[in-house]
Amino acid sequence: MSETAEKKKVIFSAIQPSGTITLGNYLGALQNWVKLQDDYNCIYAVADLHAITVRQDPKAFRQNILNAYALFIACGIDTEKSPFFIQSHVHTHAELAWVLNCYTQFGELSRMTQFKDKSQKHADNINAGLFTYPSLMAADILLYQADLVPIGIDQKQHLELTRNIAERFNGIYGNTFRIPEAYIGETGAKIMSLQDPTKKMSKSDENVNSWVAILDKPDTIMKKFKRAVTDSEARVCVGEGKDGINNLIGIMSCVTGKTTDEITAEFEGKGYGDFKTAVGEAVVEKVRPIQERFDRLIADKAYLEEQYRKSAEFALRLSQRTLDKVMKKIGYVAR
Ligand code: TRP
């Protein structure tokens, strides 16, 4: 994480510390983050400031933040290569978010589909933070002059808004922010629900059999795969109307690195029962070393603390440069 080894493009991304990280999160986002570390200057964060737009229980919240932090390191985020910090530890984020709020229009924020969805879901707590959430996300990204932002499709509108805010600010004050671009990972990594394979795998699904958590016990994982919804054709191959099997083949391919053809050849003439068992076993093997590392890390508070402190120091130094520039351009008196 040297500051002089520039030239490589800068990547910034963050994930909220929800209670469970699913196989979908891992194969769709996290595994990608890990791979990007060698080719880019990556900066990653646990977005805990974003998380309080919905009410959190203090004790569970603290544990969720630490668990997410440890799990990401267990998955392969290497703080020597990529600073990985906890958002609330770096005060520039909240500061720039306030500034950007004053350069973001009410109308723009009102058009965010995530805001509309979430305010319907939490009708009893439509707080201002939920509304201005995208300007905090814009601050996260713009502080590090990021070139690329790996995100899921659901965050694309927020990134579009980030670009608009940055362009607007640059237009008024001259070049201040780099305009970031979305980095949408390969489509092959979209993992669907095991119970309704036309829907994305999501831990907010009430049916716990529809998703697999990275930290699920092996027998739970096996049970969930054995119950996975398939079709009546009884042929392991990709096809239309075979969403369940398509998804299982996709998962198998992601965790083993085998191609679709290799997988279909291997299971030619075999039944769905065998195939589901094989996918379950492959997933268990994939998450086993991650779970072992996680167990070691979560018991080693001192090590975790050292990692997030070191990363937060680095992030603060870098982001303070951007914030200082912004404050000066607006006309604030230097400290
Ligand atoms: N809003 C993102 C999500 O819920 C998380 C996030 C916060 C983020 N800040 C970010 C993602 C900056 C990319 C860049 O998924």
mmCIF file of C-alpha atoms and ligand atoms in Angstrom:
data_model
loop_
_atom_site.group_PDB
_atom_site.id
_atom_site.type_symbol
_atom_site.label_atom_id
_atom_site.label_comp_id
_atom_site.label_asym_id
_atom_site.label_seq_id
_atom_site.Cartn_x
_atom_site.Cartn_y
_atom_site.Cartn_z
ATOM 1 C CA MET A 1 0.000 0.000 0.000
ATOM 2 C CA SER A 2 2.730 2.454 -0.909
ATOM 3 C CA GLU A 3 1.686 5.934 -1.940
ATOM 4 C CA THR A 4 4.374 6.216 -4.585
ATOM 5 C CA ALA A 5 3.543 3.066 -6.552
ATOM 6 C CA GLU A 6 0.896 5.045 -8.436
ATOM 7 C CA LYS A 7 0.165 4.579 -12.150
ATOM 8 C CA LYS A 8 -2.125 1.649 -11.377
ATOM 9 C CA LYS A 9 -5.756 2.698 -11.449
ATOM 10 C CA VAL A 10 -7.477 3.303 -8.136
ATOM 11 C CA ILE A 11 -10.400 1.112 -7.133
ATOM 12 C CA PHE A 12 -12.684 1.878 -4.221
ATOM 13 C CA SER A 13 -15.496 -0.261 -2.914
ATOM 14 C CA ALA A 14 -17.375 -0.872 0.309
ATOM 15 C CA ILE A 15 -19.870 -3.340 1.703
ATOM 16 C CA GLN A 16 -22.347 -2.863 4.518
ATOM 17 C CA PRO A 17 -21.799 -4.983 7.628
ATOM 18 C CA SER A 18 -25.015 -6.936 7.578
ATOM 19 C CA GLY A 19 -25.250 -9.969 9.819
ATOM 20 C CA THR A 20 -24.712 -12.554 7.090
ATOM 21 C CA ILE A 21 -22.437 -12.671 4.083
ATOM 22 C CA THR A 22 -23.939 -15.099 1.583
ATOM 23 C CA LEU A 23 -22.393 -17.315 -1.051
ATOM 24 C CA GLY A 24 -23.925 -14.834 -3.514
ATOM 25 C CA ASN A 25 -22.018 -11.930 -1.911
ATOM 26 C CA TYR A 26 -18.835 -13.972 -1.973
ATOM 27 C CA LEU A 27 -18.997 -15.235 -5.555
ATOM 28 C CA GLY A 28 -20.579 -12.045 -6.889
ATOM 29 C CA ALA A 29 -18.496 -9.378 -5.170
ATOM 30 C CA LEU A 30 -15.907 -10.431 -2.628
ATOM 31 C CA GLN A 31 -14.037 -12.940 -4.755
ATOM 32 C CA ASN A 32 -13.773 -10.202 -7.362
ATOM 33 C CA TRP A 33 -12.358 -7.730 -4.823
ATOM 34 C CA VAL A 34 -9.682 -10.271 -3.955
ATOM 35 C CA LYS A 35 -8.703 -10.795 -7.595
ATOM 36 C CA LEU A 36 -8.501 -7.055 -8.330
ATOM 37 C CA GLN A 37 -5.872 -6.513 -5.648
ATOM 38 C CA ASP A 38 -2.921 -7.376 -7.890
ATOM 39 C CA ASP A 39 -3.801 -5.214 -10.859
ATOM 40 C CA TYR A 40 -5.114 -2.087 -9.162
ATOM 41 C CA ASN A 41 -4.541 0.122 -6.160
ATOM 42 C CA CYS A 42 -7.555 -1.097 -4.236
ATOM 43 C CA ILE A 43 -9.031 0.590 -1.196
ATOM 44 C CA TYR A 44 -11.841 -1.204 0.594
ATOM 45 C CA ALA A 45 -14.085 -0.370 3.527
ATOM 46 C CA VAL A 46 -16.810 -1.732 5.762
ATOM 47 C CA ALA A 47 -19.578 0.843 5.268
ATOM 48 C CA ASP A 48 -20.776 1.045 8.867
ATOM 49 C CA LEU A 49 -21.934 4.679 8.609
ATOM 50 C CA HIS A 50 -24.338 3.654 5.878
ATOM 51 C CA ALA A 51 -25.689 0.872 8.066
ATOM 52 C CA ILE A 52 -27.461 3.110 10.613
ATOM 53 C CA THR A 53 -30.007 4.292 8.066
ATOM 54 C CA VAL A 54 -31.877 1.330 9.530
ATOM 55 C CA ARG A 55 -32.023 0.833 13.305
ATOM 56 C CA GLN A 56 -29.233 -1.360 14.722
ATOM 57 C CA ASP A 57 -28.972 -3.114 18.049
ATOM 58 C CA PRO A 58 -25.666 -1.780 19.518
ATOM 59 C CA LYS A 59 -24.243 -5.082 20.659
ATOM 60 C CA ALA A 60 -25.150 -6.979 17.510
ATOM 61 C CA PHE A 61 -23.986 -4.055 15.356
ATOM 62 C CA ARG A 62 -20.510 -3.989 16.912
ATOM 63 C CA GLN A 63 -20.199 -7.747 16.419
ATOM 64 C CA ASN A 64 -21.430 -7.548 12.823
ATOM 65 C CA ILE A 65 -18.822 -4.919 11.948
ATOM 66 C CA LEU A 66 -15.999 -7.005 13.409
ATOM 67 C CA ASN A 67 -17.320 -10.207 11.833
ATOM 68 C CA ALA A 68 -17.544 -8.586 8.417
ATOM 69 C CA TYR A 69 -14.019 -7.227 8.816
ATOM 70 C CA ALA A 70 -12.589 -10.612 9.847
ATOM 71 C CA LEU A 71 -14.528 -12.502 7.201
ATOM 72 C CA PHE A 72 -13.257 -10.294 4.390
ATOM 73 C CA ILE A 73 -9.693 -10.823 5.488
ATOM 74 C CA ALA A 74 -10.413 -14.547 5.724
ATOM 75 C CA CYS A 75 -11.649 -14.412 2.116
ATOM 76 C CA GLY A 76 -8.342 -12.954 0.962
ATOM 77 C CA ILE A 77 -8.365 -9.174 1.357
ATOM 78 C CA ASP A 78 -4.733 -8.412 2.127
ATOM 79 C CA THR A 79 -4.196 -5.113 3.928
ATOM 80 C CA GLU A 80 -0.564 -5.060 2.795
ATOM 81 C CA LYS A 81 -1.826 -4.667 -0.753
ATOM 82 C CA SER A 82 -5.136 -2.961 -0.166
ATOM 83 C CA PRO A 83 -5.944 -0.736 2.790
ATOM 84 C CA PHE A 84 -9.159 -2.105 4.258
ATOM 85 C CA PHE A 85 -10.715 0.097 6.900
ATOM 86 C CA ILE A 86 -13.870 0.717 8.884
ATOM 87 C CA GLN A 87 -15.673 3.751 7.442
ATOM 88 C CA SER A 88 -16.546 5.352 10.794
ATOM 89 C CA HIS A 89 -12.829 5.377 11.712
ATOM 90 C CA VAL A 90 -12.033 7.864 8.973
ATOM 91 C CA HIS A 91 -13.761 11.144 9.768
ATOM 92 C CA THR A 92 -13.274 12.704 6.334
ATOM 93 C CA HIS A 93 -16.162 10.583 5.003
ATOM 94 C CA ALA A 94 -18.822 12.201 7.156
ATOM 95 C CA GLU A 95 -17.289 15.633 6.567
ATOM 96 C CA LEU A 96 -17.223 15.435 2.788
ATOM 97 C CA ALA A 97 -20.698 13.883 2.826
ATOM 98 C CA TRP A 98 -22.038 17.056 4.484
ATOM 99 C CA VAL A 99 -20.364 19.247 1.898
ATOM 100 C CA LEU A 100 -21.667 17.128 -0.982
ATOM 101 C CA ASN A 101 -25.172 17.248 0.478
ATOM 102 C CA CYS A 102 -25.108 20.954 -0.282
ATOM 103 C CA TYR A 103 -24.280 20.205 -3.922
ATOM 104 C CA THR A 104 -26.929 17.512 -4.350
ATOM 105 C CA GLN A 105 -30.499 18.333 -5.256
ATOM 106 C CA PHE A 106 -33.603 17.152 -3.421
ATOM 107 C CA GLY A 107 -35.056 16.110 -6.784
ATOM 108 C CA GLU A 108 -32.043 13.945 -7.593
ATOM 109 C CA LEU A 109 -32.192 12.098 -4.302
ATOM 110 C CA SER A 110 -35.968 11.662 -4.646
ATOM 111 C CA ARG A 111 -35.437 9.751 -7.879
ATOM 112 C CA MET A 112 -33.213 7.074 -6.325
ATOM 113 C CA THR A 113 -35.032 3.758 -6.665
ATOM 114 C CA GLN A 114 -33.286 2.327 -3.612
ATOM 115 C CA PHE A 115 -34.638 5.199 -1.510
ATOM 116 C CA LYS A 116 -38.123 4.601 -2.835
ATOM 117 C CA ASP A 117 -37.892 0.843 -2.139
ATOM 118 C CA LYS A 118 -36.407 1.250 1.309
ATOM 119 C CA SER A 119 -38.834 3.928 2.421
ATOM 120 C CA GLN A 120 -41.658 1.605 1.483
ATOM 121 C CA LYS A 121 -40.080 -1.234 3.420
ATOM 122 C CA HIS A 122 -39.316 0.880 6.516
ATOM 123 C CA ALA A 123 -42.289 3.218 6.394
ATOM 124 C CA ASP A 124 -41.953 3.904 10.133
ATOM 125 C CA ASN A 125 -38.379 5.209 9.826
ATOM 126 C CA ILE A 126 -37.864 7.242 6.670
ATOM 127 C CA ASN A 127 -34.978 9.245 8.110
ATOM 128 C CA ALA A 128 -32.905 11.951 6.433
ATOM 129 C CA GLY A 129 -29.896 9.616 6.379
ATOM 130 C CA LEU A 130 -31.782 7.145 4.230
ATOM 131 C CA PHE A 131 -32.501 10.005 1.859
ATOM 132 C CA THR A 132 -28.947 11.394 1.702
ATOM 133 C CA TYR A 133 -27.275 7.961 1.718
ATOM 134 C CA PRO A 134 -26.026 8.485 -1.885
ATOM 135 C CA SER A 135 -24.049 11.634 -0.986
ATOM 136 C CA LEU A 136 -22.179 9.664 1.689
ATOM 137 C CA MET A 137 -21.463 6.992 -0.892
ATOM 138 C CA ALA A 138 -20.270 9.711 -3.282
ATOM 139 C CA ALA A 139 -17.945 11.016 -0.557
ATOM 140 C CA ASP A 140 -16.500 7.508 -0.007
ATOM 141 C CA ILE A 141 -15.595 7.242 -3.661
ATOM 142 C CA LEU A 142 -14.518 10.800 -4.466
ATOM 143 C CA LEU A 143 -12.227 11.159 -1.434
ATOM 144 C CA TYR A 144 -9.838 8.589 -2.948
ATOM 145 C CA GLN A 145 -10.013 9.935 -6.516
ATOM 146 C CA ALA A 146 -11.145 6.461 -7.553
ATOM 147 C CA ASP A 147 -11.080 5.514 -11.240
ATOM 148 C CA LEU A 148 -13.231 2.427 -10.883
ATOM 149 C CA VAL A 149 -15.897 1.253 -8.481
ATOM 150 C CA PRO A 150 -16.858 -2.441 -8.429
ATOM 151 C CA ILE A 151 -20.567 -2.537 -7.697
ATOM 152 C CA GLY A 152 -23.635 -4.611 -8.318
ATOM 153 C CA ILE A 153 -26.291 -3.457 -10.756
ATOM 154 C CA ASP A 154 -28.404 -2.222 -7.815
ATOM 155 C CA GLN A 155 -25.805 0.476 -7.022
ATOM 156 C CA LYS A 156 -25.428 1.785 -10.561
ATOM 157 C CA GLN A 157 -27.840 4.658 -10.078
ATOM 158 C CA HIS A 158 -25.890 5.796 -7.010
ATOM 159 C CA LEU A 159 -22.664 5.787 -8.993
ATOM 160 C CA GLU A 160 -24.329 7.777 -11.767
ATOM 161 C CA LEU A 161 -25.341 10.355 -9.159
ATOM 162 C CA THR A 162 -21.785 10.372 -7.776
ATOM 163 C CA ARG A 163 -20.512 11.258 -11.237
ATOM 164 C CA ASN A 164 -23.084 14.040 -11.571
ATOM 165 C CA ILE A 165 -22.175 15.534 -8.198
ATOM 166 C CA ALA A 166 -18.454 15.393 -9.048
ATOM 167 C CA GLU A 167 -18.966 16.979 -12.455
ATOM 168 C CA ARG A 168 -21.108 19.698 -10.942
ATOM 169 C CA PHE A 169 -18.479 20.499 -8.307
ATOM 170 C CA ASN A 170 -15.681 20.452 -10.891
ATOM 171 C CA GLY A 171 -17.769 22.723 -13.082
ATOM 172 C CA ILE A 172 -18.063 25.357 -10.360
ATOM 173 C CA TYR A 173 -14.586 25.191 -8.801
ATOM 174 C CA GLY A 174 -12.332 23.644 -11.439
ATOM 175 C CA ASN A 175 -10.918 20.147 -11.499
ATOM 176 C CA THR A 176 -11.206 18.699 -7.988
ATOM 177 C CA PHE A 177 -12.578 15.162 -8.265
ATOM 178 C CA ARG A 178 -11.735 12.357 -10.647
ATOM 179 C CA ILE A 179 -14.911 11.114 -12.355
ATOM 180 C CA PRO A 180 -15.287 7.427 -11.403
ATOM 181 C CA GLU A 181 -16.625 4.629 -13.552
ATOM 182 C CA ALA A 182 -18.600 1.542 -12.574
ATOM 183 C CA TYR A 183 -16.791 -1.756 -12.726
ATOM 184 C CA ILE A 184 -19.462 -4.393 -13.178
ATOM 185 C CA GLY A 185 -18.048 -7.902 -12.730
ATOM 186 C CA GLU A 186 -18.646 -10.831 -15.068
ATOM 187 C CA THR A 187 -22.290 -11.779 -15.324
ATOM 188 C CA GLY A 188 -21.420 -15.426 -14.639
ATOM 189 C CA ALA A 189 -21.181 -14.581 -10.975
ATOM 190 C CA LYS A 190 -24.844 -13.738 -10.409
ATOM 191 C CA ILE A 191 -26.013 -16.294 -7.873
ATOM 192 C CA MET A 192 -29.733 -16.955 -7.641
ATOM 193 C CA SER A 193 -31.993 -18.136 -4.830
ATOM 194 C CA LEU A 194 -31.976 -21.906 -4.267
ATOM 195 C CA GLN A 195 -35.733 -21.865 -3.731
ATOM 196 C CA ASP A 196 -36.805 -19.435 -6.458
ATOM 197 C CA PRO A 197 -33.993 -19.359 -9.012
ATOM 198 C CA THR A 198 -35.552 -16.464 -10.923
ATOM 199 C CA LYS A 199 -34.663 -14.192 -7.972
ATOM 200 C CA LYS A 200 -31.209 -13.111 -6.796
ATOM 201 C CA MET A 201 -29.871 -14.936 -3.705
ATOM 202 C CA SER A 202 -30.556 -12.589 -0.802
ATOM 203 C CA LYS A 203 -30.217 -13.007 2.937
ATOM 204 C CA SER A 204 -33.342 -10.862 3.420
ATOM 205 C CA ASP A 205 -35.353 -13.696 1.866
ATOM 206 C CA GLU A 206 -37.618 -15.127 4.580
ATOM 207 C CA ASN A 207 -36.987 -18.662 3.376
ATOM 208 C CA VAL A 208 -33.590 -19.516 4.922
ATOM 209 C CA ASN A 209 -33.253 -22.438 2.500
ATOM 210 C CA SER A 210 -33.002 -19.975 -0.372
ATOM 211 C CA TRP A 211 -29.541 -18.716 0.581
ATOM 212 C CA VAL A 212 -26.261 -20.106 1.870
ATOM 213 C CA ALA A 213 -24.087 -18.100 4.263
ATOM 214 C CA ILE A 214 -20.312 -18.336 4.022
ATOM 215 C CA LEU A 215 -20.287 -19.258 7.692
ATOM 216 C CA ASP A 216 -23.057 -21.891 7.494
ATOM 217 C CA LYS A 217 -22.056 -25.246 8.962
ATOM 218 C CA PRO A 218 -21.240 -27.991 6.410
ATOM 219 C CA ASP A 219 -24.377 -30.027 7.173
ATOM 220 C CA THR A 220 -26.545 -26.903 6.825
ATOM 221 C CA ILE A 221 -24.978 -26.190 3.440
ATOM 222 C CA MET A 222 -25.572 -29.779 2.326
ATOM 223 C CA LYS A 223 -29.192 -29.655 3.488
ATOM 224 C CA LYS A 224 -29.856 -26.408 1.612
ATOM 225 C CA PHE A 225 -28.383 -27.740 -1.631
ATOM 226 C CA LYS A 226 -30.286 -31.011 -1.349
ATOM 227 C CA ARG A 227 -33.503 -29.006 -1.086
ATOM 228 C CA ALA A 228 -32.657 -26.751 -4.033
ATOM 229 C CA VAL A 229 -35.499 -26.327 -6.517
ATOM 230 C CA THR A 230 -34.847 -27.912 -9.939
ATOM 231 C CA ASP A 231 -37.097 -29.037 -12.808
ATOM 232 C CA SER A 232 -38.659 -32.311 -13.995
ATOM 233 C CA GLU A 233 -36.386 -32.993 -16.949
ATOM 234 C CA ALA A 234 -33.733 -34.769 -14.878
ATOM 235 C CA ARG A 235 -30.832 -33.758 -17.134
ATOM 236 C CA VAL A 236 -27.849 -31.845 -15.854
ATOM 237 C CA CYS A 237 -27.399 -29.284 -18.624
ATOM 238 C CA VAL A 238 -27.989 -25.610 -19.233
ATOM 239 C CA GLY A 239 -31.318 -24.798 -20.811
ATOM 240 C CA GLU A 240 -34.348 -22.571 -20.961
ATOM 241 C CA GLY A 241 -36.850 -23.072 -18.146
ATOM 242 C CA LYS A 242 -34.080 -24.788 -16.143
ATOM 243 C CA ASP A 243 -33.281 -21.820 -13.891
ATOM 244 C CA GLY A 244 -32.572 -24.015 -10.887
ATOM 245 C CA ILE A 245 -30.115 -26.285 -12.680
ATOM 246 C CA ASN A 246 -28.568 -23.332 -14.549
ATOM 247 C CA ASN A 247 -27.916 -21.700 -11.188
ATOM 248 C CA LEU A 248 -26.423 -24.862 -9.678
ATOM 249 C CA ILE A 249 -24.150 -25.302 -12.691
ATOM 250 C CA GLY A 250 -23.126 -21.640 -12.330
ATOM 251 C CA ILE A 251 -22.301 -22.128 -8.659
ATOM 252 C CA MET A 252 -20.386 -25.323 -9.411
ATOM 253 C CA SER A 253 -18.421 -23.530 -12.096
ATOM 254 C CA CYS A 254 -17.610 -20.566 -9.796
ATOM 255 C CA VAL A 255 -16.363 -22.700 -6.909
ATOM 256 C CA THR A 256 -14.430 -25.320 -8.902
ATOM 257 C CA GLY A 257 -13.253 -23.253 -11.886
ATOM 258 C CA LYS A 258 -14.641 -25.955 -14.223
ATOM 259 C CA THR A 259 -16.477 -24.904 -17.379
ATOM 260 C CA THR A 260 -20.164 -25.592 -18.005
ATOM 261 C CA ASP A 261 -19.227 -28.218 -20.607
ATOM 262 C CA GLU A 262 -16.926 -30.040 -18.221
ATOM 263 C CA ILE A 263 -19.652 -30.099 -15.595
ATOM 264 C CA THR A 264 -22.374 -31.347 -17.951
ATOM 265 C CA ALA A 265 -20.061 -34.050 -19.302
ATOM 266 C CA GLU A 266 -19.212 -35.169 -15.782
ATOM 267 C CA PHE A 267 -22.893 -35.520 -14.820
ATOM 268 C CA GLU A 268 -24.154 -37.038 -18.068
ATOM 269 C CA GLY A 269 -26.658 -39.735 -17.173
ATOM 270 C CA LYS A 270 -26.606 -38.902 -13.483
ATOM 271 C CA GLY A 271 -29.636 -37.725 -11.523
ATOM 272 C CA TYR A 272 -30.293 -34.395 -9.828
ATOM 273 C CA GLY A 273 -29.795 -35.936 -6.395
ATOM 274 C CA ASP A 274 -26.170 -36.784 -7.192
ATOM 275 C CA PHE A 275 -25.587 -33.404 -8.766
ATOM 276 C CA LYS A 276 -27.020 -31.425 -5.846
ATOM 277 C CA THR A 277 -24.881 -33.430 -3.435
ATOM 278 C CA ALA A 278 -21.801 -32.743 -5.548
ATOM 279 C CA VAL A 279 -22.482 -28.984 -5.677
ATOM 280 C CA GLY A 280 -23.042 -28.927 -1.913
ATOM 281 C CA GLU A 281 -19.763 -30.754 -1.325
ATOM 282 C CA ALA A 282 -17.874 -28.421 -3.654
ATOM 283 C CA VAL A 283 -19.232 -25.383 -1.782
ATOM 284 C CA VAL A 284 -18.354 -26.940 1.583
ATOM 285 C CA GLU A 285 -14.774 -27.494 0.349
ATOM 286 C CA LYS A 286 -14.591 -23.914 -0.929
ATOM 287 C CA VAL A 287 -15.723 -22.305 2.321
ATOM 288 C CA ARG A 288 -13.860 -24.663 4.679
ATOM 289 C CA PRO A 289 -10.506 -22.808 4.600
ATOM 290 C CA ILE A 290 -12.311 -19.450 4.797
ATOM 291 C CA GLN A 291 -14.203 -20.593 7.887
ATOM 292 C CA GLU A 292 -10.999 -21.868 9.496
ATOM 293 C CA ARG A 293 -9.237 -18.553 8.890
ATOM 294 C CA PHE A 294 -12.286 -16.676 10.131
ATOM 295 C CA ASP A 295 -12.349 -18.631 13.400
ATOM 296 C CA ARG A 296 -8.679 -17.846 13.997
ATOM 297 C CA LEU A 297 -9.037 -14.144 13.101
ATOM 298 C CA ILE A 298 -12.144 -13.432 15.136
ATOM 299 C CA ALA A 299 -10.365 -14.808 18.202
ATOM 300 C CA ASP A 300 -7.386 -12.520 17.596
ATOM 301 C CA LYS A 301 -8.737 -9.054 18.379
ATOM 302 C CA ALA A 302 -5.255 -7.533 18.585
ATOM 303 C CA TYR A 303 -4.413 -8.594 15.057
ATOM 304 C CA LEU A 304 -7.679 -7.266 13.660
ATOM 305 C CA GLU A 305 -7.191 -3.996 15.498
ATOM 306 C CA GLU A 306 -3.724 -3.589 14.051
ATOM 307 C CA GLN A 307 -5.081 -4.148 10.526
ATOM 308 C CA TYR A 308 -7.964 -1.705 10.715
ATOM 309 C CA ARG A 309 -5.947 0.957 12.516
ATOM 310 C CA LYS A 310 -3.113 0.866 10.016
ATOM 311 C CA SER A 311 -5.567 0.991 7.129
ATOM 312 C CA ALA A 312 -7.565 3.848 8.651
ATOM 313 C CA GLU A 313 -4.387 5.906 9.098
ATOM 314 C CA PHE A 314 -3.509 5.399 5.468
ATOM 315 C CA ALA A 315 -7.040 6.213 4.326
ATOM 316 C CA LEU A 316 -7.157 9.345 6.464
ATOM 317 C CA ARG A 317 -3.920 10.687 5.013
ATOM 318 C CA LEU A 318 -5.066 10.093 1.474
ATOM 319 C CA SER A 319 -8.613 11.367 1.892
ATOM 320 C CA GLN A 320 -7.553 14.450 3.861
ATOM 321 C CA ARG A 321 -5.739 15.715 0.764
ATOM 322 C CA THR A 322 -8.962 15.704 -1.227
ATOM 323 C CA LEU A 323 -10.987 17.186 1.610
ATOM 324 C CA ASP A 324 -8.454 20.015 2.129
ATOM 325 C CA LYS A 325 -8.625 20.854 -1.549
ATOM 326 C CA VAL A 326 -12.422 20.932 -1.433
ATOM 327 C CA MET A 327 -12.572 23.168 1.649
ATOM 328 C CA LYS A 328 -10.069 25.598 0.171
ATOM 329 C CA LYS A 329 -11.954 25.859 -3.116
ATOM 330 C CA ILE A 330 -15.233 26.573 -1.350
ATOM 331 C CA GLY A 331 -13.609 29.369 0.612
ATOM 332 C CA TYR A 332 -13.186 27.978 4.118
ATOM 333 C CA VAL A 333 -10.420 29.426 6.298
ATOM 334 C CA ALA A 334 -7.504 26.988 6.533
ATOM 335 C CA ARG A 335 -6.992 25.340 9.909
HETATM 336 N N1 TRP B 1 -24.127 1.346 -0.921
HETATM 337 C C1 TRP B 1 -23.330 0.169 -1.131
HETATM 338 C C2 TRP B 1 -24.212 -1.074 -0.955
HETATM 339 O O1 TRP B 1 -25.140 -1.065 -0.190
HETATM 340 C C3 TRP B 1 -22.186 0.102 -0.162
HETATM 341 C C4 TRP B 1 -21.254 1.248 -0.352
HETATM 342 C C5 TRP B 1 -21.091 2.294 0.487
HETATM 343 C C6 TRP B 1 -20.396 1.445 -1.458
HETATM 344 N N2 TRP B 1 -20.149 3.159 0.000
HETATM 345 C C7 TRP B 1 -19.706 2.659 -1.188
HETATM 346 C C8 TRP B 1 -20.135 0.724 -2.626
HETATM 347 C C9 TRP B 1 -18.766 3.172 -2.092
HETATM 348 C C10 TRP B 1 -19.204 1.231 -3.535
HETATM 349 C C11 TRP B 1 -18.528 2.451 -3.258
HETATM 350 O O2 TRP B 1 -23.937 -2.075 -1.590
#
